[in-house]
Coordinates of C-alpha atoms in Angstrom, one line a residue:
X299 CA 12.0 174.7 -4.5
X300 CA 14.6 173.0 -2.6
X301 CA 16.0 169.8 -2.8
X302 CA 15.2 167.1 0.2
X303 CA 18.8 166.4 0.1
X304 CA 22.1 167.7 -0.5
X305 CA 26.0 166.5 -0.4
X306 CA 28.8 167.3 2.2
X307 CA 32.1 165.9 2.8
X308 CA 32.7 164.8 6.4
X309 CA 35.7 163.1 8.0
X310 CA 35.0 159.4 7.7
X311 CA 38.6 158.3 10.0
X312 CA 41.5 160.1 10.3
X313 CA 44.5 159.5 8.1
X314 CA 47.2 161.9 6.5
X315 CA 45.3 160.9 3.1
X316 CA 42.4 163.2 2.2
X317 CA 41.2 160.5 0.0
X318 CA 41.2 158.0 2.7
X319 CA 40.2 160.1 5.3
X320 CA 36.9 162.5 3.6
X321 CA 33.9 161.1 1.8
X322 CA 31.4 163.3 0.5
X323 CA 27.6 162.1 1.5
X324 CA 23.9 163.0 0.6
X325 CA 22.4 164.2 4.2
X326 CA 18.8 165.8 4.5
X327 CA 17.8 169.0 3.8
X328 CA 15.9 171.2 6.8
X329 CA 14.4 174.1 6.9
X330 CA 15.9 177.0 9.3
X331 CA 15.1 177.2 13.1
X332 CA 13.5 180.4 13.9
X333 CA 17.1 182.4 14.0
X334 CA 18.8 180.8 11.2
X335 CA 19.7 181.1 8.2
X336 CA 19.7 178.5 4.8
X337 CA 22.5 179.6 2.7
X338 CA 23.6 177.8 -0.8
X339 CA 27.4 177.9 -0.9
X340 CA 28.8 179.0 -3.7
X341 CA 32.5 179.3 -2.3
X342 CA 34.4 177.0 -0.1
X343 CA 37.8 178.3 2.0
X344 CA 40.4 175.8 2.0
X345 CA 41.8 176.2 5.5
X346 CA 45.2 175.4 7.0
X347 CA 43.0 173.7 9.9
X348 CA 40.6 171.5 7.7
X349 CA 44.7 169.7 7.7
X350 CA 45.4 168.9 11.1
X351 CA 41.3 168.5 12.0
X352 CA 41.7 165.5 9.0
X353 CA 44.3 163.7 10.5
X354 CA 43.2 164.0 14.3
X355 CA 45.4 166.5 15.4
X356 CA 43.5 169.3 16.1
X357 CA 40.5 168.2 18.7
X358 CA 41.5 165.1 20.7
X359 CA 37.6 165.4 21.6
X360 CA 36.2 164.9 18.1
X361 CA 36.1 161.6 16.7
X362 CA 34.9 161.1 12.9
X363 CA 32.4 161.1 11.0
X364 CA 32.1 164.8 11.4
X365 CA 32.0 167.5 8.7
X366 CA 34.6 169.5 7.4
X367 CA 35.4 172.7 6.1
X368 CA 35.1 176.3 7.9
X369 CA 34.2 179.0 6.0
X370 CA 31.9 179.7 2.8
X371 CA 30.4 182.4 1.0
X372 CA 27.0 181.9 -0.2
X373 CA 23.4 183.3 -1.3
X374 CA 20.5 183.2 1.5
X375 CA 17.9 181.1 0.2
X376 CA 15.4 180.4 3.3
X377 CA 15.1 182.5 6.3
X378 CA 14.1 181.6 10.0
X379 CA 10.8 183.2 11.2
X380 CA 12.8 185.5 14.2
X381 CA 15.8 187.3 11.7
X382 CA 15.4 190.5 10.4
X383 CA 18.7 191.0 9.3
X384 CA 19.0 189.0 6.4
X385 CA 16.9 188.9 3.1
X386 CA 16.5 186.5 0.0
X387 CA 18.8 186.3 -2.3
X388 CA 21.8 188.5 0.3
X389 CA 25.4 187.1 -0.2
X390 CA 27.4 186.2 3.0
X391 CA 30.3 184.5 4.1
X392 CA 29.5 182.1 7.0
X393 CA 32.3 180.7 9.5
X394 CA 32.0 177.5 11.7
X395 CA 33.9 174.0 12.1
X396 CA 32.2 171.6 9.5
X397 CA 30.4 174.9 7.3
X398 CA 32.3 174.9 4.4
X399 CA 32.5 172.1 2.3
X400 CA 28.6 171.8 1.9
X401 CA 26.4 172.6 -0.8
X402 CA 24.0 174.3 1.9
X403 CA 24.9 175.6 5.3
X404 CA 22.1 176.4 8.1
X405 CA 23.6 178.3 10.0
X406 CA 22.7 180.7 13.5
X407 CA 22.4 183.9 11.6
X408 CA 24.9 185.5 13.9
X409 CA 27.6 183.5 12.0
X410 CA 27.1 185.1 8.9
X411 CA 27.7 188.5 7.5
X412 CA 26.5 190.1 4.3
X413 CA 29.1 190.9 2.1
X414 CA 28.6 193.5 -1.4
X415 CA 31.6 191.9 -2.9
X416 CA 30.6 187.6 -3.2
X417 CA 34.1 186.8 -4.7
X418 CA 36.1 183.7 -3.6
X419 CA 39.0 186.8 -3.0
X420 CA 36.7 188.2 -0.9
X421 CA 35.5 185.2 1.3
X422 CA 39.4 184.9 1.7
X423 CA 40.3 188.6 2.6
X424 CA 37.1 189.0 5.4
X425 CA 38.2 185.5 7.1
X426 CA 42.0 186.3 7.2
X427 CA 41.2 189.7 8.5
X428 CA 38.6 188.1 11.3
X429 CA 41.2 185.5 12.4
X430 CA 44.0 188.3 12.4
X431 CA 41.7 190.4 14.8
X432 CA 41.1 187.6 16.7
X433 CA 44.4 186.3 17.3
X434 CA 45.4 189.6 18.3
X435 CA 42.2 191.0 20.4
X436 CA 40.9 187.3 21.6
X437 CA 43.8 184.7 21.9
X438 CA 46.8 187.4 22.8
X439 CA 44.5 189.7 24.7
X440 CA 45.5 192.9 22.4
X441 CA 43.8 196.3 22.3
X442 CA 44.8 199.6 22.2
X443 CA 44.5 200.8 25.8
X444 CA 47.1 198.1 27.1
X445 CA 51.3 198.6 27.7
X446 CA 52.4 198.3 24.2
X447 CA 53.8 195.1 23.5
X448 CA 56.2 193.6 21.2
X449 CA 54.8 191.2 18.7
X450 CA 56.3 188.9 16.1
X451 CA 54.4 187.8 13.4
X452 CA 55.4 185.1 11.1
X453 CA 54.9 184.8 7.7
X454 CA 54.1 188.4 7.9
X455 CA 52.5 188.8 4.1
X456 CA 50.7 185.5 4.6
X457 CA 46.7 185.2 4.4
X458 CA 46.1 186.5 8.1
X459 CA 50.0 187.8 8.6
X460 CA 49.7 190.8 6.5
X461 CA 46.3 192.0 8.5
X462 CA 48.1 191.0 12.1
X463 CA 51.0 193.1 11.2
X464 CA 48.8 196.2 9.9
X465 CA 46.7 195.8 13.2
X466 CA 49.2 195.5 15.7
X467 CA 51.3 198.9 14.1
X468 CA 47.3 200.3 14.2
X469 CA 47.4 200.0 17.7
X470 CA 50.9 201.0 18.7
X471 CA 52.3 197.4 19.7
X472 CA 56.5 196.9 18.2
X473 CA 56.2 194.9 15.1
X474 CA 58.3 192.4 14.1
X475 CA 57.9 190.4 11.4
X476 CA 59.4 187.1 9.3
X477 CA 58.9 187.1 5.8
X478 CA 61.0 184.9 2.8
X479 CA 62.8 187.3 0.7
X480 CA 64.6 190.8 0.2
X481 CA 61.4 191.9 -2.0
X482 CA 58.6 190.7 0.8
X483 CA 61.1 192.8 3.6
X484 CA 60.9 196.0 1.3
X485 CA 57.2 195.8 1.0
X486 CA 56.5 195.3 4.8
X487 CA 59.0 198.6 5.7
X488 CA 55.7 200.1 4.2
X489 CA 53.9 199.4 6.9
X490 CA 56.6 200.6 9.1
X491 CA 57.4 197.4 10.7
X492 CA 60.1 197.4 13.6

């Protein structure tokens, strides 16, 4: 049985304070669409953009309240009557602006994917790897049948750096990469950075 409501945190105003700015509220619970999916979170991603979306940075277009968070990992408990992908009781990380700090997310099934492994780590690993292959593929228009470029990636064992460097090499492109010590340098030369 599900509750008729549960809490999220929005953005109330936006101020440098996340005290200031967030308040967490009781909104109403629905039932999915026909291609959705109800999931109960059971792990929230902190996100360097949940930062900059806080304090009004980061859309000049959205003006609070609006919800915050990005990405969760959670159980399925309610499916929409057209998806035939998901069951009951399947683990999967979900992946919008204002999904992740939520006790329930409904969500267009095609923003969620099952994983085997529901581990906080692993909510972490599959949405640094997604942004890395999209910062590479969508944003810097990347593949492997283009001139082979020369990238730089910063922070180049950070959450998304380490898959962004591994990619890149994977397809060919000249890596170069930042990185804040001797020890961090010796580790990427494994990957046969540039």
């Amino acid at each position: 049985m599900l509750p008729e409501t549960y809490k999220k945190v929005i953005v109330q105003k936006f101020s440098r304070d996340p005290h200031e700015a967030m308040a967490v509220v009781d909104t109403k619970m629905y039932p999915p669409g026909p291609n959705e999916l109800l999931v109960k979170n059971i792990f929230a991603g902190a996100n360097f953009t949940d930062v900059p979306r806080m304090m009004g940075l980061a859309n000049k277009f959205q003006t609070p309240p609006f919800d915050a968070g990005i990405d969760a990992l959670g159980e399925v408990v309610s499916i929409g009557s057209a998806v035939s992908d998901f069951n009951i009781g399947d683990k999967v990380i979900t992946a919008f602006f204002g999904n992740g700090f939520r006790e329930y997310s409904l969500i267009d099934a095609r923003l969620a994917a099952i994983t085997t492994k529901p581990t906080k780590e692993q909510l972490g690993a599959i949405i640094s790897g997604a942004m890395a292959s999209i910062m590479l593929h969508v944003v810097a228009g990347y593949n492997d049948t283009i001139h082979k470029q020369k990238v730089l990636v910063t922070a180049g064992l950070g959450g998304s750096g380490h898959y962004v460097v591994q990619l890149a090499k994977l397809m060919g492109h000249h890596v170069v990469v930042t990185c804040a010590n001797d020890d961090e340098a010796a580790y990427l030369q494994t990957y046969n950075c540039d």
